[in-house]
mmCIF file of C-alpha atoms in Angstrom:
data_model
loop_
_atom_site.group_PDB
_atom_site.id
_atom_site.type_symbol
_atom_site.label_atom_id
_atom_site.label_comp_id
_atom_site.label_asym_id
_atom_site.label_seq_id
_atom_site.Cartn_x
_atom_site.Cartn_y
_atom_site.Cartn_z
ATOM 1 C CA MET A 327 9.072 5.296 17.202
ATOM 2 C CA LYS A 328 11.623 7.434 15.398
ATOM 3 C CA SER A 329 10.766 8.863 11.987
ATOM 4 C CA VAL A 330 13.579 8.085 9.557
ATOM 5 C CA TYR A 331 12.085 7.957 6.085
ATOM 6 C CA LEU A 332 9.666 10.879 5.661
ATOM 7 C CA SER A 333 12.509 13.385 5.427
ATOM 8 C CA LYS A 334 14.291 11.172 2.895
ATOM 9 C CA ILE A 335 11.215 11.136 0.654
ATOM 10 C CA ARG A 336 11.126 14.919 0.626
ATOM 11 C CA GLU A 337 14.853 15.159 0.009
ATOM 12 C CA GLN A 338 14.993 12.546 -2.761
ATOM 13 C CA ASN A 339 11.553 13.001 -4.415
ATOM 14 C CA PRO A 340 11.421 9.357 -5.586
ATOM 15 C CA LEU A 341 9.560 8.542 -8.798
ATOM 16 C CA ILE A 342 6.827 5.993 -8.086
ATOM 17 C CA HIS A 343 5.429 4.075 -11.047
ATOM 18 C CA ASN A 344 1.781 3.167 -10.504
ATOM 19 C CA ILE A 345 -0.102 0.570 -12.510
ATOM 20 C CA THR A 346 -3.310 1.225 -10.661
ATOM 21 C CA ASN A 347 -7.048 1.258 -11.104
ATOM 22 C CA ILE A 348 -9.155 3.941 -12.745
ATOM 23 C CA VAL A 349 -10.893 4.733 -9.458
ATOM 24 C CA ALA A 350 -7.658 5.358 -7.541
ATOM 25 C CA ALA A 351 -5.326 6.967 -10.075
ATOM 26 C CA ASN A 352 -6.060 10.640 -9.382
ATOM 27 C CA PHE A 353 -6.143 10.295 -5.594
ATOM 28 C CA SER A 354 -2.954 8.221 -5.531
ATOM 29 C CA ALA A 355 -1.105 10.695 -7.745
ATOM 30 C CA ASN A 356 -2.160 13.680 -5.644
ATOM 31 C CA GLY A 357 -1.356 11.848 -2.423
ATOM 32 C CA LEU A 358 2.162 11.042 -3.597
ATOM 33 C CA LEU A 359 2.696 14.644 -4.633
ATOM 34 C CA ALA A 360 1.462 15.866 -1.250
ATOM 35 C CA LEU A 361 3.819 13.494 0.547
ATOM 36 C CA GLY A 362 6.829 14.666 -1.463
ATOM 37 C CA ALA A 363 7.183 11.869 -4.009
ATOM 38 C CA SER A 364 6.652 12.021 -7.769
ATOM 39 C CA PRO A 365 3.930 9.848 -9.369
ATOM 40 C CA LEU A 366 4.010 8.286 -12.807
ATOM 41 C CA MET A 367 0.740 6.627 -13.806
ATOM 42 C CA SER A 368 0.970 4.244 -16.754
ATOM 43 C CA ALA A 369 -0.383 0.803 -17.609
ATOM 44 C CA ASN A 370 0.650 0.879 -21.276
ATOM 45 C CA ILE A 371 2.498 -2.354 -21.979
ATOM 46 C CA GLU A 372 4.597 -0.569 -24.618
ATOM 47 C CA GLU A 373 6.213 1.485 -21.819
ATOM 48 C CA MET A 374 6.884 -1.270 -19.293
ATOM 49 C CA ILE A 375 10.515 -1.798 -20.316
ATOM 50 C CA GLU A 376 11.507 1.867 -20.067
ATOM 51 C CA ILE A 377 9.538 3.229 -17.108
ATOM 52 C CA PRO A 378 11.008 0.907 -14.436
ATOM 53 C CA LYS A 379 14.483 2.065 -15.457
ATOM 54 C CA ILE A 380 13.723 5.616 -14.300
ATOM 55 C CA SER A 381 11.550 4.716 -11.291
ATOM 56 C CA GLN A 382 12.460 4.109 -7.659
ATOM 57 C CA ALA A 383 9.457 1.875 -6.847
ATOM 58 C CA LEU A 384 6.497 0.195 -8.541
ATOM 59 C CA VAL A 385 2.900 -0.259 -7.369
ATOM 60 C CA ILE A 386 0.806 -3.010 -8.973
ATOM 61 C CA ASN A 387 -2.883 -2.556 -8.138
ATOM 62 C CA ILE A 388 -5.420 -4.949 -9.689
ATOM 63 C CA GLY A 389 -8.551 -2.938 -8.867
ATOM 64 C CA THR A 390 -9.858 -2.518 -12.413
ATOM 65 C CA LEU A 391 -8.111 -5.017 -14.675
ATOM 66 C CA ILE A 392 -8.629 -3.897 -18.268
ATOM 67 C CA GLY A 393 -7.308 -5.292 -21.550
ATOM 68 C CA LYS A 394 -3.627 -6.214 -21.407
ATOM 69 C CA GLU A 395 -3.015 -4.797 -17.941
ATOM 70 C CA ARG A 396 -2.097 -8.183 -16.480
ATOM 71 C CA ASP A 397 0.625 -8.590 -19.097
ATOM 72 C CA ALA A 398 1.815 -5.045 -18.405
ATOM 73 C CA MET A 399 1.960 -5.757 -14.674
ATOM 74 C CA LEU A 400 3.978 -8.915 -15.190
ATOM 75 C CA LEU A 401 6.421 -7.214 -17.532
ATOM 76 C CA ALA A 402 6.873 -4.160 -15.306
ATOM 77 C CA GLY A 403 7.257 -6.337 -12.218
ATOM 78 C CA LYS A 404 9.948 -8.473 -13.813
ATOM 79 C CA MET A 405 11.779 -5.376 -15.036
ATOM 80 C CA ALA A 406 11.606 -3.833 -11.564
ATOM 81 C CA ASN A 407 13.019 -7.049 -10.090
ATOM 82 C CA SER A 408 15.874 -7.097 -12.587
ATOM 83 C CA ILE A 409 16.750 -3.485 -11.778
ATOM 84 C CA GLY A 410 16.346 -3.950 -8.038
ATOM 85 C CA ILE A 411 13.568 -1.501 -7.194
ATOM 86 C CA PRO A 412 10.860 -2.493 -4.670
ATOM 87 C CA VAL A 413 7.467 -3.660 -5.915
ATOM 88 C CA VAL A 414 4.180 -3.332 -4.006
ATOM 89 C CA LEU A 415 1.173 -5.557 -4.694
ATOM 90 C CA ASP A 416 -2.319 -4.284 -3.883
ATOM 91 C CA PRO A 417 -4.573 -7.308 -4.605
ATOM 92 C CA VAL A 418 -7.855 -5.381 -4.685
ATOM 93 C CA GLY A 419 -10.847 -7.706 -4.458
ATOM 94 C CA VAL A 420 -8.713 -10.774 -5.155
ATOM 95 C CA GLY A 421 -11.401 -13.115 -3.906
ATOM 96 C CA VAL A 422 -14.198 -11.607 -6.003
ATOM 97 C CA THR A 423 -13.590 -13.333 -9.350
ATOM 98 C CA ARG A 424 -11.583 -16.202 -10.756
ATOM 99 C CA TYR A 425 -9.736 -13.812 -13.081
ATOM 100 C CA ARG A 426 -8.488 -11.717 -10.169
ATOM 101 C CA GLN A 427 -7.431 -14.860 -8.329
ATOM 102 C CA GLU A 428 -5.540 -16.137 -11.364
ATOM 103 C CA THR A 429 -3.916 -12.736 -11.874
ATOM 104 C CA VAL A 430 -2.652 -12.529 -8.306
ATOM 105 C CA ARG A 431 -1.511 -16.151 -8.390
ATOM 106 C CA GLN A 432 0.530 -15.483 -11.523
ATOM 107 C CA LEU A 433 1.949 -12.218 -10.184
ATOM 108 C CA LEU A 434 3.065 -13.887 -6.960
ATOM 109 C CA ALA A 435 4.634 -16.738 -8.927
ATOM 110 C CA GLU A 436 6.575 -14.551 -11.355
ATOM 111 C CA VAL A 437 7.316 -11.278 -9.520
ATOM 112 C CA LYS A 438 9.188 -10.759 -6.234
ATOM 113 C CA PHE A 439 7.267 -8.297 -4.066
ATOM 114 C CA ALA A 440 8.685 -6.189 -1.260
ATOM 115 C CA LEU A 441 5.192 -5.594 0.139
ATOM 116 C CA ILE A 442 1.715 -7.055 -0.167
ATOM 117 C CA ARG A 443 -0.824 -4.524 1.139
ATOM 118 C CA GLY A 444 -4.506 -5.299 1.382
ATOM 119 C CA ASN A 445 -7.512 -5.461 3.642
ATOM 120 C CA ALA A 446 -8.419 -8.466 5.761
ATOM 121 C CA GLY A 447 -10.512 -10.130 3.068
ATOM 122 C CA GLU A 448 -7.805 -9.773 0.422
ATOM 123 C CA LEU A 449 -4.998 -11.119 2.586
ATOM 124 C CA ALA A 450 -7.191 -13.934 3.877
ATOM 125 C CA ALA A 451 -7.873 -14.945 0.268
ATOM 126 C CA ILE A 452 -4.142 -15.081 -0.471
ATOM 127 C CA ALA A 453 -3.531 -17.025 2.746
ATOM 128 C CA GLY A 454 -6.337 -19.466 1.951
ATOM 129 C CA ALA A 455 -8.003 -18.562 5.252
ATOM 130 C CA ASP A 456 -11.665 -18.624 6.251
ATOM 131 C CA TRP A 457 -13.062 -15.163 5.585
ATOM 132 C CA GLN A 458 -16.132 -13.668 3.936
ATOM 133 C CA ALA A 459 -15.099 -10.611 1.933
ATOM 134 C CA LYS A 460 -17.739 -8.243 0.571
ATOM 135 C CA GLY A 461 -16.702 -7.332 -2.958
ATOM 136 C CA VAL A 462 -13.568 -5.216 -2.609
ATOM 137 C CA ASP A 463 -14.380 -4.454 1.050
ATOM 138 C CA ALA A 464 -12.855 -6.313 3.988
ATOM 139 C CA GLY A 465 -15.922 -8.266 5.096
ATOM 140 C CA GLN A 466 -15.654 -10.417 8.208
ATOM 141 C CA GLY A 467 -14.368 -13.728 9.487
ATOM 142 C CA LYS A 468 -12.784 -15.631 12.368
ATOM 143 C CA THR A 469 -9.251 -16.029 11.023
ATOM 144 C CA ASN A 470 -6.334 -14.882 13.197
ATOM 145 C CA LEU A 471 -5.114 -12.064 10.952
ATOM 146 C CA GLN A 472 -1.717 -11.756 12.617
ATOM 147 C CA GLU A 473 -1.027 -15.411 11.879
ATOM 148 C CA ALA A 474 -2.305 -14.984 8.319
ATOM 149 C CA ALA A 475 0.018 -12.009 7.800
ATOM 150 C CA GLN A 476 2.971 -14.013 9.095
ATOM 151 C CA ARG A 477 2.167 -16.993 6.864
ATOM 152 C CA VAL A 478 1.872 -14.888 3.721
ATOM 153 C CA ALA A 479 5.051 -12.975 4.569
ATOM 154 C CA LEU A 480 7.013 -16.197 5.028
ATOM 155 C CA CYS A 481 5.512 -17.827 1.951
ATOM 156 C CA TYR A 482 6.434 -14.960 -0.365
ATOM 157 C CA ASP A 483 9.495 -13.627 1.491
ATOM 158 C CA CYS A 484 8.046 -10.142 1.791
ATOM 159 C CA THR A 485 6.479 -7.701 4.214
ATOM 160 C CA VAL A 486 2.698 -7.826 4.596
ATOM 161 C CA LEU A 487 0.417 -4.985 5.660
ATOM 162 C CA ILE A 488 -3.194 -5.777 6.517
ATOM 163 C CA SER A 489 -4.985 -2.464 6.842
ATOM 164 C CA GLY A 490 -8.090 -2.049 8.957
ATOM 165 C CA GLU A 491 -9.248 -0.632 12.273
ATOM 166 C CA VAL A 492 -5.942 -1.964 13.612
ATOM 167 C CA ASP A 493 -3.212 -2.279 10.993
ATOM 168 C CA ILE A 494 -1.035 -5.396 11.078
ATOM 169 C CA ILE A 495 2.500 -5.472 9.660
ATOM 170 C CA SER A 496 4.659 -8.599 9.484
ATOM 171 C CA ASP A 497 7.744 -9.813 7.677
ATOM 172 C CA GLY A 498 7.235 -13.328 9.020
ATOM 173 C CA GLN A 499 9.783 -12.863 11.805
ATOM 174 C CA GLN A 500 8.610 -9.571 13.293
ATOM 175 C CA THR A 501 5.031 -8.362 13.677
ATOM 176 C CA ALA A 502 3.676 -4.973 14.721
ATOM 177 C CA THR A 503 0.255 -3.392 15.040
ATOM 178 C CA ILE A 504 -0.628 0.256 14.482
ATOM 179 C CA HIS A 505 -3.536 1.776 16.358
ATOM 180 C CA ASN A 506 -3.863 5.134 14.620
ATOM 181 C CA GLY A 507 -6.464 6.053 12.012
ATOM 182 C CA THR A 508 -10.065 7.160 11.610
ATOM 183 C CA PRO A 509 -13.391 5.494 10.727
ATOM 184 C CA LEU A 510 -13.530 7.853 7.736
ATOM 185 C CA PHE A 511 -10.890 5.901 5.791
ATOM 186 C CA PRO A 512 -13.308 3.188 4.589
ATOM 187 C CA LYS A 513 -15.836 5.898 3.686
ATOM 188 C CA VAL A 514 -13.525 7.264 0.973
ATOM 189 C CA THR A 515 -12.901 5.089 -2.059
ATOM 190 C CA ALA A 516 -9.251 4.394 -2.901
ATOM 191 C CA SER A 517 -7.943 5.355 0.545
ATOM 192 C CA GLY A 518 -6.353 1.904 0.768
ATOM 193 C CA CYS A 519 -4.925 2.255 -2.725
ATOM 194 C CA LEU A 520 -3.286 5.526 -1.696
ATOM 195 C CA LEU A 521 -1.798 3.785 1.340
ATOM 196 C CA SER A 522 -0.161 1.276 -1.016
ATOM 197 C CA ALA A 523 1.315 4.144 -3.034
ATOM 198 C CA VAL A 524 2.527 5.870 0.136
ATOM 199 C CA CYS A 525 4.179 2.627 1.230
ATOM 200 C CA ALA A 526 5.965 2.450 -2.129
ATOM 201 C CA ALA A 527 7.401 5.925 -1.560
ATOM 202 C CA PHE A 528 8.783 4.856 1.815
ATOM 203 C CA LEU A 529 10.205 1.642 0.340
ATOM 204 C CA ALA A 530 11.911 3.692 -2.370
ATOM 205 C CA VAL A 531 14.157 5.355 0.225
ATOM 206 C CA ASP A 532 14.518 2.599 2.844
ATOM 207 C CA GLU A 533 17.770 0.940 1.658
ATOM 208 C CA GLY A 534 16.224 -2.501 2.073
ATOM 209 C CA LYS A 535 14.826 -2.007 5.592
ATOM 210 C CA HIS A 536 11.287 -2.821 4.515
ATOM 211 C CA PHE A 537 9.707 -3.702 7.862
ATOM 212 C CA SER A 538 10.639 -0.442 9.579
ATOM 213 C CA ALA A 539 9.780 1.580 6.474
ATOM 214 C CA ILE A 540 6.275 0.121 6.285
ATOM 215 C CA ILE A 541 5.686 0.772 9.979
ATOM 216 C CA GLU A 542 6.565 4.431 9.459
ATOM 217 C CA ALA A 543 4.573 4.646 6.214
ATOM 218 C CA CYS A 544 1.448 3.240 7.823
ATOM 219 C CA ALA A 545 1.841 5.363 10.945
ATOM 220 C CA ALA A 546 2.371 8.510 8.877
ATOM 221 C CA TYR A 547 -0.679 7.863 6.726
ATOM 222 C CA THR A 548 -3.026 6.953 9.562
ATOM 223 C CA ILE A 549 -1.856 9.876 11.696
ATOM 224 C CA ALA A 550 -2.498 12.230 8.771
ATOM 225 C CA GLY A 551 -5.993 10.743 8.571
ATOM 226 C CA GLU A 552 -6.577 11.234 12.298
ATOM 227 C CA ILE A 553 -5.564 14.877 12.145
ATOM 228 C CA ALA A 554 -7.615 15.483 9.003
ATOM 229 C CA ALA A 555 -10.715 13.972 10.616
ATOM 230 C CA LYS A 556 -10.397 16.220 13.670
ATOM 231 C CA LYS A 557 -10.369 19.342 11.485
ATOM 232 C CA LEU A 558 -13.521 18.546 9.531
ATOM 233 C CA THR A 559 -16.592 20.745 9.734
ATOM 234 C CA THR A 560 -18.556 18.202 7.710
ATOM 235 C CA GLN A 561 -17.878 14.520 7.245
ATOM 236 C CA VAL A 562 -16.864 12.441 4.255
ATOM 237 C CA GLY A 563 -16.878 15.072 1.502
ATOM 238 C CA GLN A 564 -14.048 17.156 2.937
ATOM 239 C CA PHE A 565 -11.953 14.298 4.272
ATOM 240 C CA GLN A 566 -10.194 13.506 1.018
ATOM 241 C CA ILE A 567 -8.911 17.070 0.620
ATOM 242 C CA ARG A 568 -7.991 17.409 4.290
ATOM 243 C CA LEU A 569 -6.020 14.167 4.091
ATOM 244 C CA LEU A 570 -3.948 15.545 1.218
ATOM 245 C CA ASP A 571 -3.343 18.722 3.240
ATOM 246 C CA GLU A 572 -2.124 16.737 6.232
ATOM 247 C CA LEU A 573 0.149 14.526 4.139
ATOM 248 C CA ALA A 574 1.721 17.684 2.730
ATOM 249 C CA THR A 575 2.333 19.275 6.134
ATOM 250 C CA LEU A 576 3.176 16.153 8.140
ATOM 251 C CA THR A 577 6.501 16.312 9.994
ATOM 252 C CA PRO A 578 8.734 13.670 11.578
ATOM 253 C CA ASP A 579 7.984 15.176 15.000
ATOM 254 C CA VAL A 580 4.239 14.711 14.511
ATOM 255 C CA ILE A 581 4.780 11.068 13.557
ATOM 256 C CA GLU A 582 7.012 10.423 16.558
ATOM 257 C CA GLN A 583 4.631 12.119 19.001
ATOM 258 C CA ASN A 584 1.455 10.429 17.757
ATOM 259 C CA ALA A 585 2.407 6.959 16.510
ATOM 260 C CA GLU A 586 0.706 4.145 18.425
ATOM 261 C CA VAL A 587 2.831 1.152 17.473
ATOM 262 C CA LYS A 588 2.892 -2.126 19.361
ATOM 263 C CA TYR A 589 5.299 -4.976 18.648
ATOM 264 C CA VAL A 590 3.726 -8.400 19.008
#
């Protein structure tokens, strides 16, 4: 694959508005900075009219819904739609509680998303498929995840990324799988949340070519993880920092030489 968007992120330094969870906020902000984007972290409903006007993309992450955050997400999402900037939904643990299910249902009904990014359990819950999630973790099941990704993409007219050992990307018409990554990703909390933020940065510079942008975003992130894992002298503790280092030094050539992308 040819890397098109990483250089644009570093040239344009897009501002990415994150309404994210308290677990992921710091890691997502630092990851965006390392990549070359600029993070803005706010869930204050009083700011949801103004912030989208200066942003190039929005991430809505439901990981730790507190107070009026659902209202803030809806307002920011509608503002982003009216302005024309891409919106990413990370439906963390959507199947865990009724409130999360209702929140995601309302968001999908009222906000147009460019990307829905989640693990297998989260996307299966949205698709209404047979799957046993484990809290906010992926869990296990027998559902054909490629078909589930296609169904959700067609239903909501968006791109879908199911992240896991093999990442699945579909816009309903085209589907690809990415075979990069490391088993250390699920050992670090908020690594999926950072992937959603990274995807938003790529969408911010893609000029509407969402499918190809998400393929490159996912490949870039998982390749950075692979390289980081190979450089570790210990395991999980150092991985988070090494991942930030690799995101900061990643080049288009490294993406092109290492990406393992298959079109289904």
